mmCIF file of C-alpha atoms and ligand atoms in Angstrom:
data_model
loop_
_atom_site.group_PDB
_atom_site.id
_atom_site.type_symbol
_atom_site.label_atom_id
_atom_site.label_comp_id
_atom_site.label_asym_id
_atom_site.label_seq_id
_atom_site.Cartn_x
_atom_site.Cartn_y
_atom_site.Cartn_z
ATOM 1 C CA MET A 30 0.000 0.000 0.000
ATOM 2 C CA LEU A 31 2.892 2.339 0.744
ATOM 3 C CA ILE A 32 4.489 3.979 -2.222
ATOM 4 C CA PRO A 33 8.252 3.741 -1.766
ATOM 5 C CA LEU A 34 9.535 6.800 -3.530
ATOM 6 C CA ASN A 35 12.445 9.028 -2.664
ATOM 7 C CA GLY A 36 11.929 12.610 -1.496
ATOM 8 C CA THR A 37 11.930 14.367 -4.842
ATOM 9 C CA SER A 38 9.739 11.931 -6.689
ATOM 10 C CA ARG A 39 7.237 11.814 -3.833
ATOM 11 C CA ILE A 40 6.909 15.577 -4.098
ATOM 12 C CA THR A 41 6.476 15.352 -7.865
ATOM 13 C CA GLU A 42 3.915 12.585 -7.360
ATOM 14 C CA ILE A 43 1.818 14.485 -4.839
ATOM 15 C CA GLU A 44 1.890 17.759 -6.784
ATOM 16 C CA THR A 45 1.016 16.047 -10.047
ATOM 17 C CA ARG A 46 -1.854 14.171 -8.469
ATOM 18 C CA PHE A 47 -3.092 17.326 -6.732
ATOM 19 C CA THR A 48 -3.192 19.186 -10.029
ATOM 20 C CA ALA A 49 -4.957 16.303 -11.752
ATOM 21 C CA LEU A 50 -7.578 16.045 -8.984
ATOM 22 C CA PHE A 51 -8.309 19.720 -8.396
ATOM 23 C CA GLY A 52 -7.345 21.388 -11.679
ATOM 24 C CA MET A 53 -5.036 23.851 -9.943
ATOM 25 C CA GLN A 54 -1.512 23.972 -8.526
ATOM 26 C CA PRO A 55 -0.980 23.399 -4.790
ATOM 27 C CA THR A 56 0.235 26.567 -3.082
ATOM 28 C CA ILE A 57 1.100 24.803 0.178
ATOM 29 C CA LEU A 58 3.336 21.784 0.736
ATOM 30 C CA VAL A 59 4.128 20.474 4.213
ATOM 31 C CA ARG A 60 5.704 17.372 5.721
ATOM 32 C CA ALA A 61 5.672 15.805 9.178
ATOM 33 C CA PRO A 62 7.713 12.730 10.117
ATOM 34 C CA GLY A 63 6.991 9.553 12.053
ATOM 35 C CA ARG A 64 9.161 8.716 15.015
ATOM 36 C CA VAL A 65 11.072 6.048 16.810
ATOM 37 C CA ASN A 66 11.521 6.136 20.559
ATOM 38 C CA LEU A 67 15.050 5.084 21.508
ATOM 39 C CA ILE A 68 14.257 4.727 25.206
ATOM 40 C CA GLY A 69 11.709 6.000 27.749
ATOM 41 C CA GLU A 70 8.631 3.870 27.049
ATOM 42 C CA HIS A 71 5.263 4.337 28.761
ATOM 43 C CA THR A 72 6.715 7.240 30.716
ATOM 44 C CA ASP A 73 5.055 10.093 28.839
ATOM 45 C CA TYR A 74 1.719 9.800 30.631
ATOM 46 C CA ASN A 75 3.580 9.650 33.937
ATOM 47 C CA ASP A 76 5.103 13.120 33.464
ATOM 48 C CA GLY A 77 8.441 11.393 32.774
ATOM 49 C CA PHE A 78 11.259 11.426 30.250
ATOM 50 C CA VAL A 79 11.329 10.122 26.686
ATOM 51 C CA PHE A 80 14.119 10.042 24.125
ATOM 52 C CA PRO A 81 12.717 9.765 20.589
ATOM 53 C CA ALA A 82 13.999 10.763 17.164
ATOM 54 C CA ALA A 83 11.994 11.794 14.112
ATOM 55 C CA ILE A 84 12.584 9.310 11.272
ATOM 56 C CA ASP A 85 13.198 9.770 7.572
ATOM 57 C CA ARG A 86 9.643 8.726 6.700
ATOM 58 C CA ASP A 87 6.885 11.276 6.672
ATOM 59 C CA VAL A 88 3.416 12.353 5.636
ATOM 60 C CA LEU A 89 3.339 14.966 2.876
ATOM 61 C CA ILE A 90 0.326 17.194 2.345
ATOM 62 C CA ALA A 91 -0.126 19.365 -0.722
ATOM 63 C CA ALA A 92 -2.904 21.922 -0.355
ATOM 64 C CA ALA A 93 -4.538 25.077 -1.666
ATOM 65 C CA PRO A 94 -7.062 27.264 0.181
ATOM 66 C CA ARG A 95 -10.658 27.377 -1.022
ATOM 67 C CA THR A 96 -12.943 30.368 -0.902
ATOM 68 C CA ASP A 97 -15.765 28.402 0.774
ATOM 69 C CA ARG A 98 -15.798 26.472 4.081
ATOM 70 C CA GLN A 99 -15.316 23.036 2.529
ATOM 71 C CA VAL A 100 -12.359 20.751 3.007
ATOM 72 C CA ARG A 101 -11.841 18.331 0.157
ATOM 73 C CA ALA A 102 -9.194 15.774 0.979
ATOM 74 C CA TYR A 103 -7.724 12.896 -0.997
ATOM 75 C CA ALA A 104 -5.459 10.184 0.422
ATOM 76 C CA LEU A 105 -3.121 8.742 -2.194
ATOM 77 C CA ASN A 106 -2.285 5.807 0.095
ATOM 78 C CA PHE A 107 -5.930 4.712 -0.024
ATOM 79 C CA ASN A 108 -7.086 6.331 -3.282
ATOM 80 C CA GLN A 109 -10.032 7.686 -1.324
ATOM 81 C CA SER A 110 -11.580 11.112 -1.090
ATOM 82 C CA SER A 111 -13.418 12.687 1.816
ATOM 83 C CA THR A 112 -15.227 16.003 2.079
ATOM 84 C CA PHE A 113 -16.431 17.894 5.130
ATOM 85 C CA THR A 114 -17.522 21.375 6.098
ATOM 86 C CA LEU A 115 -15.746 23.525 8.671
ATOM 87 C CA GLU A 116 -19.138 24.765 9.884
ATOM 88 C CA ASP A 117 -19.942 21.424 11.524
ATOM 89 C CA ILE A 118 -17.003 19.054 11.826
ATOM 90 C CA GLN A 119 -18.079 15.479 12.508
ATOM 91 C CA PRO A 120 -15.943 12.336 12.579
ATOM 92 C CA ALA A 121 -16.170 10.142 9.485
ATOM 93 C CA THR A 122 -17.777 6.891 10.529
ATOM 94 C CA GLU A 123 -17.477 5.060 7.255
ATOM 95 C CA GLY A 124 -14.423 2.791 7.212
ATOM 96 C CA ARG A 125 -12.972 3.982 3.951
ATOM 97 C CA GLU A 126 -12.964 7.625 5.089
ATOM 98 C CA ARG A 127 -11.546 7.028 8.597
ATOM 99 C CA TRP A 128 -8.120 8.378 7.600
ATOM 100 C CA SER A 129 -9.754 11.798 7.151
ATOM 101 C CA ASN A 130 -10.503 11.932 10.887
ATOM 102 C CA TYR A 131 -6.937 13.117 11.520
ATOM 103 C CA ILE A 132 -7.513 16.058 9.159
ATOM 104 C CA ARG A 133 -10.965 16.703 10.631
ATOM 105 C CA ALA A 134 -9.481 16.495 14.122
ATOM 106 C CA MET A 135 -6.968 19.247 13.421
ATOM 107 C CA ALA A 136 -9.603 21.517 11.861
ATOM 108 C CA TRP A 137 -11.797 20.838 14.899
ATOM 109 C CA VAL A 138 -9.096 21.666 17.463
ATOM 110 C CA LEU A 139 -8.047 24.852 15.658
ATOM 111 C CA HIS A 140 -11.664 25.958 15.778
ATOM 112 C CA GLU A 141 -12.063 24.890 19.441
ATOM 113 C CA GLU A 142 -9.060 26.975 20.447
ATOM 114 C CA GLY A 143 -10.298 30.026 18.626
ATOM 115 C CA LEU A 144 -7.694 29.902 15.857
ATOM 116 C CA GLY A 145 -8.797 30.516 12.295
ATOM 117 C CA THR A 146 -9.507 27.844 9.728
ATOM 118 C CA GLN A 147 -9.842 28.135 5.989
ATOM 119 C CA GLY A 148 -11.481 25.796 3.496
ATOM 120 C CA MET A 149 -8.954 23.803 1.525
ATOM 121 C CA ASN A 150 -8.258 21.193 -1.110
ATOM 122 C CA CYS A 151 -5.581 18.767 -0.011
ATOM 123 C CA VAL A 152 -3.829 15.556 -0.948
ATOM 124 C CA THR A 153 -1.895 13.340 1.487
ATOM 125 C CA LEU A 154 0.888 10.889 0.722
ATOM 126 C CA GLY A 155 2.772 9.076 3.461
ATOM 127 C CA ASP A 156 5.543 6.518 3.746
ATOM 128 C CA VAL A 157 5.339 6.054 7.504
ATOM 129 C CA PRO A 158 3.993 2.498 7.770
ATOM 130 C CA LEU A 159 0.397 2.670 9.021
ATOM 131 C CA GLY A 160 -0.424 1.215 12.386
ATOM 132 C CA ALA A 161 3.109 -0.091 12.936
ATOM 133 C CA GLY A 162 3.833 2.011 16.008
ATOM 134 C CA LEU A 163 5.956 4.587 14.180
ATOM 135 C CA SER A 164 3.222 7.150 14.678
ATOM 136 C CA SER A 165 1.840 7.751 11.235
ATOM 137 C CA SER A 166 -1.151 9.198 13.120
ATOM 138 C CA ALA A 167 0.938 11.945 14.725
ATOM 139 C CA ALA A 168 2.538 12.644 11.339
ATOM 140 C CA MET A 169 -0.938 13.015 9.791
ATOM 141 C CA LEU A 170 -2.112 15.334 12.563
ATOM 142 C CA VAL A 171 0.960 17.532 12.634
ATOM 143 C CA ALA A 172 1.091 17.794 8.835
ATOM 144 C CA SER A 173 -2.638 18.653 8.746
ATOM 145 C CA GLY A 174 -2.092 21.292 11.417
ATOM 146 C CA LEU A 175 0.691 22.886 9.401
ATOM 147 C CA ALA A 176 -1.417 22.839 6.244
ATOM 148 C CA PHE A 177 -4.414 24.496 7.939
ATOM 149 C CA ALA A 178 -2.149 27.040 9.621
ATOM 150 C CA ALA A 179 -0.568 27.895 6.272
ATOM 151 C CA GLY A 180 -4.021 28.210 4.672
ATOM 152 C CA ALA A 181 -5.273 30.564 7.384
ATOM 153 C CA GLY A 182 -2.028 32.548 7.582
ATOM 154 C CA LEU A 183 -1.379 31.426 11.183
ATOM 155 C CA GLU A 184 2.060 31.172 12.748
ATOM 156 C CA LEU A 185 1.966 28.240 15.164
ATOM 157 C CA GLU A 186 4.817 27.640 17.591
ATOM 158 C CA PRO A 187 5.940 24.001 17.211
ATOM 159 C CA VAL A 188 5.163 23.200 20.871
ATOM 160 C CA ARG A 189 1.685 24.662 20.428
ATOM 161 C CA LEU A 190 1.251 22.624 17.261
ATOM 162 C CA ALA A 191 2.211 19.459 19.175
ATOM 163 C CA LEU A 192 -0.243 20.256 21.973
ATOM 164 C CA LEU A 193 -3.032 20.945 19.484
ATOM 165 C CA ALA A 194 -2.309 17.638 17.738
ATOM 166 C CA GLN A 195 -2.377 15.798 21.064
ATOM 167 C CA ARG A 196 -5.704 17.346 22.008
ATOM 168 C CA ALA A 197 -7.048 16.482 18.545
ATOM 169 C CA GLU A 198 -6.037 12.823 18.878
ATOM 170 C CA ARG A 199 -7.419 12.594 22.406
ATOM 171 C CA GLU A 200 -10.701 14.418 22.063
ATOM 172 C CA PHE A 201 -11.653 14.035 18.416
ATOM 173 C CA VAL A 202 -10.041 10.755 17.352
ATOM 174 C CA GLY A 203 -10.632 9.353 20.834
ATOM 175 C CA VAL A 204 -7.238 7.819 21.657
ATOM 176 C CA ASN A 205 -5.886 8.825 25.057
ATOM 177 C CA VAL A 206 -2.299 9.530 23.924
ATOM 178 C CA GLY A 207 0.639 11.175 25.714
ATOM 179 C CA ILE A 208 2.540 14.080 24.169
ATOM 180 C CA MET A 209 5.624 12.265 22.846
ATOM 181 C CA ASP A 210 4.550 11.416 19.303
ATOM 182 C CA GLN A 211 3.186 14.808 18.349
ATOM 183 C CA PHE A 212 6.059 16.583 20.059
ATOM 184 C CA ILE A 213 8.837 14.752 18.239
ATOM 185 C CA SER A 214 7.017 14.975 14.909
ATOM 186 C CA ALA A 215 6.732 18.747 15.325
ATOM 187 C CA LEU A 216 10.130 19.434 16.923
ATOM 188 C CA GLY A 217 12.520 16.676 15.807
ATOM 189 C CA GLN A 218 15.988 17.708 14.677
ATOM 190 C CA LYS A 219 18.076 16.128 11.971
ATOM 191 C CA ASP A 220 20.800 13.827 13.359
ATOM 192 C CA HIS A 221 19.544 14.304 16.924
ATOM 193 C CA ALA A 222 17.274 12.581 19.395
ATOM 194 C CA LEU A 223 15.313 14.778 21.811
ATOM 195 C CA LEU A 224 15.336 14.227 25.547
ATOM 196 C CA ILE A 225 11.863 15.503 26.364
ATOM 197 C CA ASP A 226 10.613 16.298 29.833
ATOM 198 C CA THR A 227 6.947 15.530 29.263
ATOM 199 C CA ARG A 228 5.920 17.547 32.322
ATOM 200 C CA SER A 229 7.557 20.870 31.558
ATOM 201 C CA LEU A 230 7.731 20.245 27.780
ATOM 202 C CA THR A 231 11.323 21.420 27.818
ATOM 203 C CA TYR A 232 13.737 19.368 25.754
ATOM 204 C CA GLU A 233 17.352 18.920 24.848
ATOM 205 C CA ALA A 234 18.533 17.902 21.392
ATOM 206 C CA VAL A 235 21.304 15.321 21.794
ATOM 207 C CA PRO A 236 23.476 14.579 18.750
ATOM 208 C CA LEU A 237 23.493 10.962 17.576
ATOM 209 C CA PRO A 238 26.820 9.504 16.452
ATOM 210 C CA GLN A 239 27.289 10.392 12.791
ATOM 211 C CA SER A 240 29.355 7.352 11.953
ATOM 212 C CA GLY A 241 29.758 3.836 13.211
ATOM 213 C CA VAL A 242 26.254 3.258 14.512
ATOM 214 C CA THR A 243 22.868 3.040 12.825
ATOM 215 C CA ILE A 244 19.271 2.927 14.047
ATOM 216 C CA VAL A 245 17.444 -0.079 12.646
ATOM 217 C CA ILE A 246 13.693 -0.512 13.056
ATOM 218 C CA ALA A 247 12.100 -3.919 12.626
ATOM 219 C CA ASP A 248 8.340 -4.194 12.192
ATOM 220 C CA THR A 249 6.936 -7.438 13.597
ATOM 221 C CA ASN A 250 3.929 -7.129 11.275
ATOM 222 C CA LYS A 251 1.903 -8.417 14.190
ATOM 223 C CA LYS A 252 -1.380 -6.529 14.328
ATOM 224 C CA ARG A 253 -1.679 -4.657 17.604
ATOM 225 C CA GLY A 254 -4.917 -6.074 18.963
ATOM 226 C CA LEU A 255 -5.031 -5.408 22.685
ATOM 227 C CA VAL A 256 -3.311 -2.096 22.607
ATOM 228 C CA ASP A 257 -6.155 0.318 23.428
ATOM 229 C CA SER A 258 -7.691 -1.475 26.390
ATOM 230 C CA GLU A 259 -4.331 -2.516 27.848
ATOM 231 C CA TYR A 260 -3.014 1.018 27.450
ATOM 232 C CA ASN A 261 -5.925 2.374 29.470
ATOM 233 C CA THR A 262 -5.431 -0.315 32.112
ATOM 234 C CA ARG A 263 -1.746 0.598 32.466
ATOM 235 C CA ARG A 264 -2.603 4.272 32.823
ATOM 236 C CA ALA A 265 -5.072 3.448 35.578
ATOM 237 C CA GLU A 266 -2.525 1.219 37.348
ATOM 238 C CA CYS A 267 0.015 4.051 37.328
ATOM 239 C CA GLU A 268 -2.554 6.435 38.819
ATOM 240 C CA ARG A 269 -3.381 3.851 41.471
ATOM 241 C CA ALA A 270 0.299 3.521 42.362
ATOM 242 C CA VAL A 271 0.566 7.298 42.787
ATOM 243 C CA GLU A 272 -2.513 7.319 45.040
ATOM 244 C CA ILE A 273 -1.048 4.692 47.338
ATOM 245 C CA LEU A 274 2.486 6.100 47.355
ATOM 246 C CA LYS A 275 1.072 9.538 48.140
ATOM 247 C CA GLU A 276 0.252 8.308 51.636
ATOM 248 C CA SER A 277 4.007 8.038 52.260
ATOM 249 C CA LEU A 278 5.157 10.697 49.789
ATOM 250 C CA PRO A 279 2.500 13.426 49.941
ATOM 251 C CA GLU A 280 4.348 15.757 47.567
ATOM 252 C CA ILE A 281 4.250 13.449 44.521
ATOM 253 C CA ILE A 282 1.951 14.198 41.601
ATOM 254 C CA ALA A 283 3.009 11.474 39.192
ATOM 255 C CA LEU A 284 5.384 8.487 39.138
ATOM 256 C CA ARG A 285 7.982 10.815 37.681
ATOM 257 C CA ASP A 286 8.322 12.341 41.160
ATOM 258 C CA VAL A 287 9.263 9.041 42.777
ATOM 259 C CA SER A 288 13.015 8.466 43.068
ATOM 260 C CA LEU A 289 14.471 4.978 42.867
ATOM 261 C CA ALA A 290 15.392 5.162 46.555
ATOM 262 C CA ASP A 291 11.884 6.234 47.616
ATOM 263 C CA PHE A 292 10.379 3.559 45.435
ATOM 264 C CA GLU A 293 12.440 0.857 47.078
ATOM 265 C CA ARG A 294 11.544 2.204 50.496
ATOM 266 C CA TYR A 295 7.768 2.152 49.921
ATOM 267 C CA ALA A 296 7.260 -0.431 47.167
ATOM 268 C CA ASP A 297 5.917 -3.074 49.556
ATOM 269 C CA ARG A 298 2.834 -0.923 50.181
ATOM 270 C CA LEU A 299 1.734 -1.542 46.596
ATOM 271 C CA PRO A 300 -0.160 -4.652 45.468
ATOM 272 C CA GLU A 301 2.166 -6.973 43.555
ATOM 273 C CA GLU A 302 1.015 -6.130 40.026
ATOM 274 C CA THR A 303 0.766 -2.385 40.651
ATOM 275 C CA ARG A 304 4.271 -2.536 42.141
ATOM 276 C CA ARG A 305 5.721 -4.010 38.962
ATOM 277 C CA ARG A 306 3.953 -1.449 36.782
ATOM 278 C CA ALA A 307 5.281 1.403 38.908
ATOM 279 C CA ARG A 308 8.741 -0.140 39.052
ATOM 280 C CA HIS A 309 8.885 -0.117 35.269
ATOM 281 C CA VAL A 310 8.058 3.584 35.100
ATOM 282 C CA VAL A 311 10.415 4.624 37.894
ATOM 283 C CA THR A 312 13.352 2.593 36.556
ATOM 284 C CA GLU A 313 12.622 3.595 32.943
ATOM 285 C CA ASP A 314 12.890 7.280 33.811
ATOM 286 C CA ALA A 315 16.253 6.573 35.457
ATOM 287 C CA ARG A 316 17.434 4.523 32.458
ATOM 288 C CA THR A 317 16.400 7.259 30.059
ATOM 289 C CA LEU A 318 18.408 9.916 31.884
ATOM 290 C CA GLU A 319 21.377 7.585 32.175
ATOM 291 C CA SER A 320 21.213 6.686 28.493
ATOM 292 C CA VAL A 321 21.568 10.347 27.563
ATOM 293 C CA THR A 322 24.603 10.670 29.818
ATOM 294 C CA ALA A 323 26.092 7.566 28.187
ATOM 295 C CA LEU A 324 25.410 8.886 24.686
ATOM 296 C CA LYS A 325 27.014 12.233 25.455
ATOM 297 C CA ALA A 326 30.075 10.378 26.761
ATOM 298 C CA GLY A 327 30.210 8.338 23.542
ATOM 299 C CA ASP A 328 29.443 5.151 25.468
ATOM 300 C CA ILE A 329 27.254 3.314 22.957
ATOM 301 C CA THR A 330 27.827 0.013 24.723
ATOM 302 C CA ARG A 331 26.155 1.337 27.858
ATOM 303 C CA PHE A 332 23.390 2.899 25.804
ATOM 304 C CA GLY A 333 22.719 -0.496 24.237
ATOM 305 C CA GLN A 334 22.656 -2.227 27.635
ATOM 306 C CA LEU A 335 20.081 0.275 28.851
ATOM 307 C CA MET A 336 17.937 -0.455 25.774
ATOM 308 C CA ASN A 337 18.115 -4.154 26.628
ATOM 309 C CA GLU A 338 17.177 -3.464 30.238
ATOM 310 C CA SER A 339 14.289 -1.313 29.064
ATOM 311 C CA HIS A 340 12.943 -4.211 27.024
ATOM 312 C CA TYR A 341 13.271 -6.591 29.962
ATOM 313 C CA SER A 342 11.334 -4.197 32.163
ATOM 314 C CA LEU A 343 8.596 -3.713 29.538
ATOM 315 C CA GLN A 344 8.406 -7.472 29.107
ATOM 316 C CA HIS A 345 8.281 -8.560 32.743
ATOM 317 C CA ASP A 346 7.206 -5.588 34.848
ATOM 318 C CA TYR A 347 4.963 -3.622 32.524
ATOM 319 C CA GLU A 348 3.881 -6.662 30.466
ATOM 320 C CA VAL A 349 3.286 -4.850 27.201
ATOM 321 C CA SER A 350 5.589 -6.941 25.016
ATOM 322 C CA CYS A 351 4.465 -10.045 23.127
ATOM 323 C CA ARG A 352 5.944 -13.192 21.645
ATOM 324 C CA GLU A 353 6.694 -11.482 18.329
ATOM 325 C CA LEU A 354 8.466 -8.476 19.860
ATOM 326 C CA ASP A 355 10.506 -10.773 22.093
ATOM 327 C CA ALA A 356 11.447 -12.965 19.122
ATOM 328 C CA MET A 357 12.553 -9.926 17.098
ATOM 329 C CA VAL A 358 14.641 -8.572 19.960
ATOM 330 C CA GLU A 359 16.259 -11.969 20.405
ATOM 331 C CA ALA A 360 16.991 -12.288 16.681
ATOM 332 C CA ALA A 361 18.504 -8.794 16.626
ATOM 333 C CA ARG A 362 20.731 -9.441 19.623
ATOM 334 C CA SER A 363 22.082 -12.616 18.043
ATOM 335 C CA ILE A 364 23.796 -10.478 15.381
ATOM 336 C CA GLU A 365 27.309 -9.447 16.295
ATOM 337 C CA GLY A 366 27.530 -5.671 16.293
ATOM 338 C CA VAL A 367 24.088 -5.060 17.805
ATOM 339 C CA TYR A 368 24.568 -2.854 20.867
ATOM 340 C CA GLY A 369 21.007 -3.186 22.105
ATOM 341 C CA ALA A 370 17.455 -3.917 20.999
ATOM 342 C CA ARG A 371 14.055 -3.234 22.501
ATOM 343 C CA MET A 372 10.394 -2.905 21.649
ATOM 344 C CA THR A 373 9.407 0.671 20.833
ATOM 345 C CA GLY A 374 5.975 2.283 21.013
ATOM 346 C CA ALA A 375 2.966 1.098 22.986
ATOM 347 C CA GLY A 376 3.667 -2.638 22.569
ATOM 348 C CA PHE A 377 1.590 -5.777 21.851
ATOM 349 C CA GLY A 378 3.031 -5.730 18.331
ATOM 350 C CA GLY A 379 4.491 -2.940 16.254
ATOM 351 C CA CYS A 380 8.222 -2.403 16.003
ATOM 352 C CA THR A 381 11.529 -2.962 17.710
ATOM 353 C CA VAL A 382 14.450 -0.547 17.586
ATOM 354 C CA SER A 383 18.062 -1.692 17.534
ATOM 355 C CA LEU A 384 21.304 0.209 17.697
ATOM 356 C CA VAL A 385 23.607 -1.512 15.248
ATOM 357 C CA ALA A 386 27.274 -1.074 14.354
ATOM 358 C CA THR A 387 27.072 0.275 10.821
ATOM 359 C CA GLU A 388 29.241 -2.507 9.405
ATOM 360 C CA ALA A 389 26.770 -5.057 10.812
ATOM 361 C CA VAL A 390 23.634 -3.513 9.260
ATOM 362 C CA GLU A 391 23.813 -5.628 6.121
ATOM 363 C CA LYS A 392 24.111 -8.815 8.135
ATOM 364 C CA PHE A 393 21.187 -7.649 10.277
ATOM 365 C CA GLN A 394 19.047 -7.135 7.176
ATOM 366 C CA GLN A 395 20.016 -10.521 5.777
ATOM 367 C CA GLU A 396 19.659 -12.632 8.892
ATOM 368 C CA VAL A 397 17.097 -11.129 11.246
ATOM 369 C CA PRO A 398 14.078 -11.653 8.909
ATOM 370 C CA ALA A 399 14.824 -15.375 8.561
ATOM 371 C CA LEU A 400 15.415 -15.854 12.285
ATOM 372 C CA TYR A 401 12.232 -13.976 13.098
ATOM 373 C CA LYS A 402 10.213 -15.884 10.531
ATOM 374 C CA GLN A 403 11.493 -19.169 11.895
ATOM 375 C CA ALA A 404 10.328 -18.190 15.372
ATOM 376 C CA THR A 405 6.936 -16.685 14.489
ATOM 377 C CA GLY A 406 5.966 -17.595 10.930
ATOM 378 C CA LEU A 407 5.672 -13.872 10.139
ATOM 379 C CA THR A 408 7.647 -11.862 7.610
ATOM 380 C CA PRO A 409 9.029 -8.665 9.166
ATOM 381 C CA ALA A 410 9.911 -5.344 7.537
ATOM 382 C CA ILE A 411 13.281 -3.768 8.282
ATOM 383 C CA TYR A 412 13.791 -0.007 8.079
ATOM 384 C CA VAL A 413 17.306 1.358 8.322
ATOM 385 C CA THR A 414 16.745 4.916 9.413
ATOM 386 C CA THR A 415 18.384 8.215 10.301
ATOM 387 C CA ALA A 416 17.143 10.966 12.586
ATOM 388 C CA ALA A 417 15.276 13.490 10.463
ATOM 389 C CA GLN A 418 14.081 17.062 10.826
ATOM 390 C CA GLY A 419 10.658 17.637 12.377
ATOM 391 C CA ALA A 420 7.648 19.049 10.571
ATOM 392 C CA GLN A 421 8.262 21.733 7.971
ATOM 393 C CA ARG A 422 6.460 23.842 5.458
ATOM 394 C CA LEU A 423 8.251 23.158 2.175
ATOM 395 C CA LYS A 424 6.180 25.561 0.084
HETATM 396 P P1 LIG B 510 0.389 4.488 14.049
HETATM 397 O O1 LIG B 510 0.278 5.877 14.575
HETATM 398 O O2 LIG B 510 1.123 3.558 14.941
HETATM 399 O O3 LIG B 510 0.917 4.422 12.646
HETATM 400 P P2 LIG B 510 -2.483 4.618 14.278
HETATM 401 O O4 LIG B 510 -3.520 3.554 14.256
HETATM 402 O O5 LIG B 510 -2.402 5.500 15.448
HETATM 403 O O6 LIG B 510 -1.099 3.863 13.999
HETATM 404 O O7 LIG B 510 -2.670 5.534 12.998
HETATM 405 C C1 LIG B 510 -2.790 4.975 11.719
HETATM 406 C C2 LIG B 510 -3.882 5.676 10.945
HETATM 407 O O8 LIG B 510 -3.443 7.009 10.572
HETATM 408 C C3 LIG B 510 -4.221 5.016 9.627
HETATM 409 O O9 LIG B 510 -5.135 3.963 9.803
HETATM 410 C C4 LIG B 510 -4.805 6.166 8.840
HETATM 411 O O10 LIG B 510 -6.139 6.400 9.228
HETATM 412 C C5 LIG B 510 -3.975 7.350 9.314
HETATM 413 N N1 LIG B 510 -2.865 7.597 8.368
HETATM 414 C C6 LIG B 510 -1.554 7.454 8.590
HETATM 415 N N2 LIG B 510 -0.825 7.748 7.503
HETATM 416 C C7 LIG B 510 -1.710 8.114 6.563
HETATM 417 C C8 LIG B 510 -1.591 8.539 5.189
HETATM 418 N N3 LIG B 510 -0.420 8.629 4.586
HETATM 419 N N4 LIG B 510 -2.729 8.831 4.525
HETATM 420 C C9 LIG B 510 -3.941 8.745 5.131
HETATM 421 N N5 LIG B 510 -4.096 8.344 6.398
HETATM 422 C C10 LIG B 510 -3.009 8.025 7.110
HETATM 423 MG MG1 LIG B 511 -0.745 6.411 16.369
#
């Protein structure tokens, strides 16, 4: 379904198709990338730390304002059109128009927050794999936000854009997401990962090594079935842990406020399962901060170990991994030159991320798919990636 084209030909493709569909040239062209989280998983709704990078796969939107209040959208990935009016924005319920809900959501949130909207013709084309946990949804939202802003002549700060996209996904699309995906799509920096404090929304861009090591994503191609209900359960368990720990630590607001030492001191007050959930979050925050220190010191070996520990914690304490993710991580680690491998994203399917010595990438690509297929019967997809720039208006 995805159209694998390089940057220039994707732009030619989308502009040509726009002109053919609407009989005019697009005056606006924007892009917003997907993301991979290197470490800091399931911490973003606990006010904690995450360390993602934007990837070199994105959603492009070509657009031109209309004089009326209609939005006419066309998704090249689905060859489907969808039309709605800005006067009364409703979610599309029909399956084949569901993709337009991300565009509708952004128009809705701009209106809700008293920012202007303008009717528009638009075409979308993405090469972020859909539903694989690389956040094609955030890419769609952020790109739509940029397109509407351009159409209405609005200057949106990138952090504001991320917050609008988060609200849109939560309240209009109806998925109770944290801020990480929208934030990194809007603010990512080429060749850097961002250490984001999801409470204060301050961040630090940390350079990734420019030679010797490569980020490799492996998609399990396992459909993420349980993800929504389990995600909500985990959120509730984290809130429960805070409630109980508050009796001993009255100043805490979220698990982010619990130090490792305090956690060890009071952990026995938590029911067994809640304790493991909280332990994941508390230790993951610590691992994330340590991984940034290691990276800055050029200690990729330590960074890789922390990725491995993160996976172990997600597997056993947080219990959001699955057989396929575990098999992929195991296959990756069996390749010499892999520093570390872990599941990335919400879990129960989706992708793993590995840090791989660049000279071992070819071997990884040749051997991991076969090993994984042997273990699961599924054929994976491997994406060798680099950290890309966040969302941009190209025209
Ligand atoms: P993820 O964010 O992990 O990729 P989601 O289920 O959150 O998975 O979002 C995937 C949905 O986003 C798709 O089903 C589709 O509706 C929408 N989407 C993503 N990319 C595109 C695209 N290029 N064109 C149209 N819709 C897209
Ligand atoms: Mg998503």
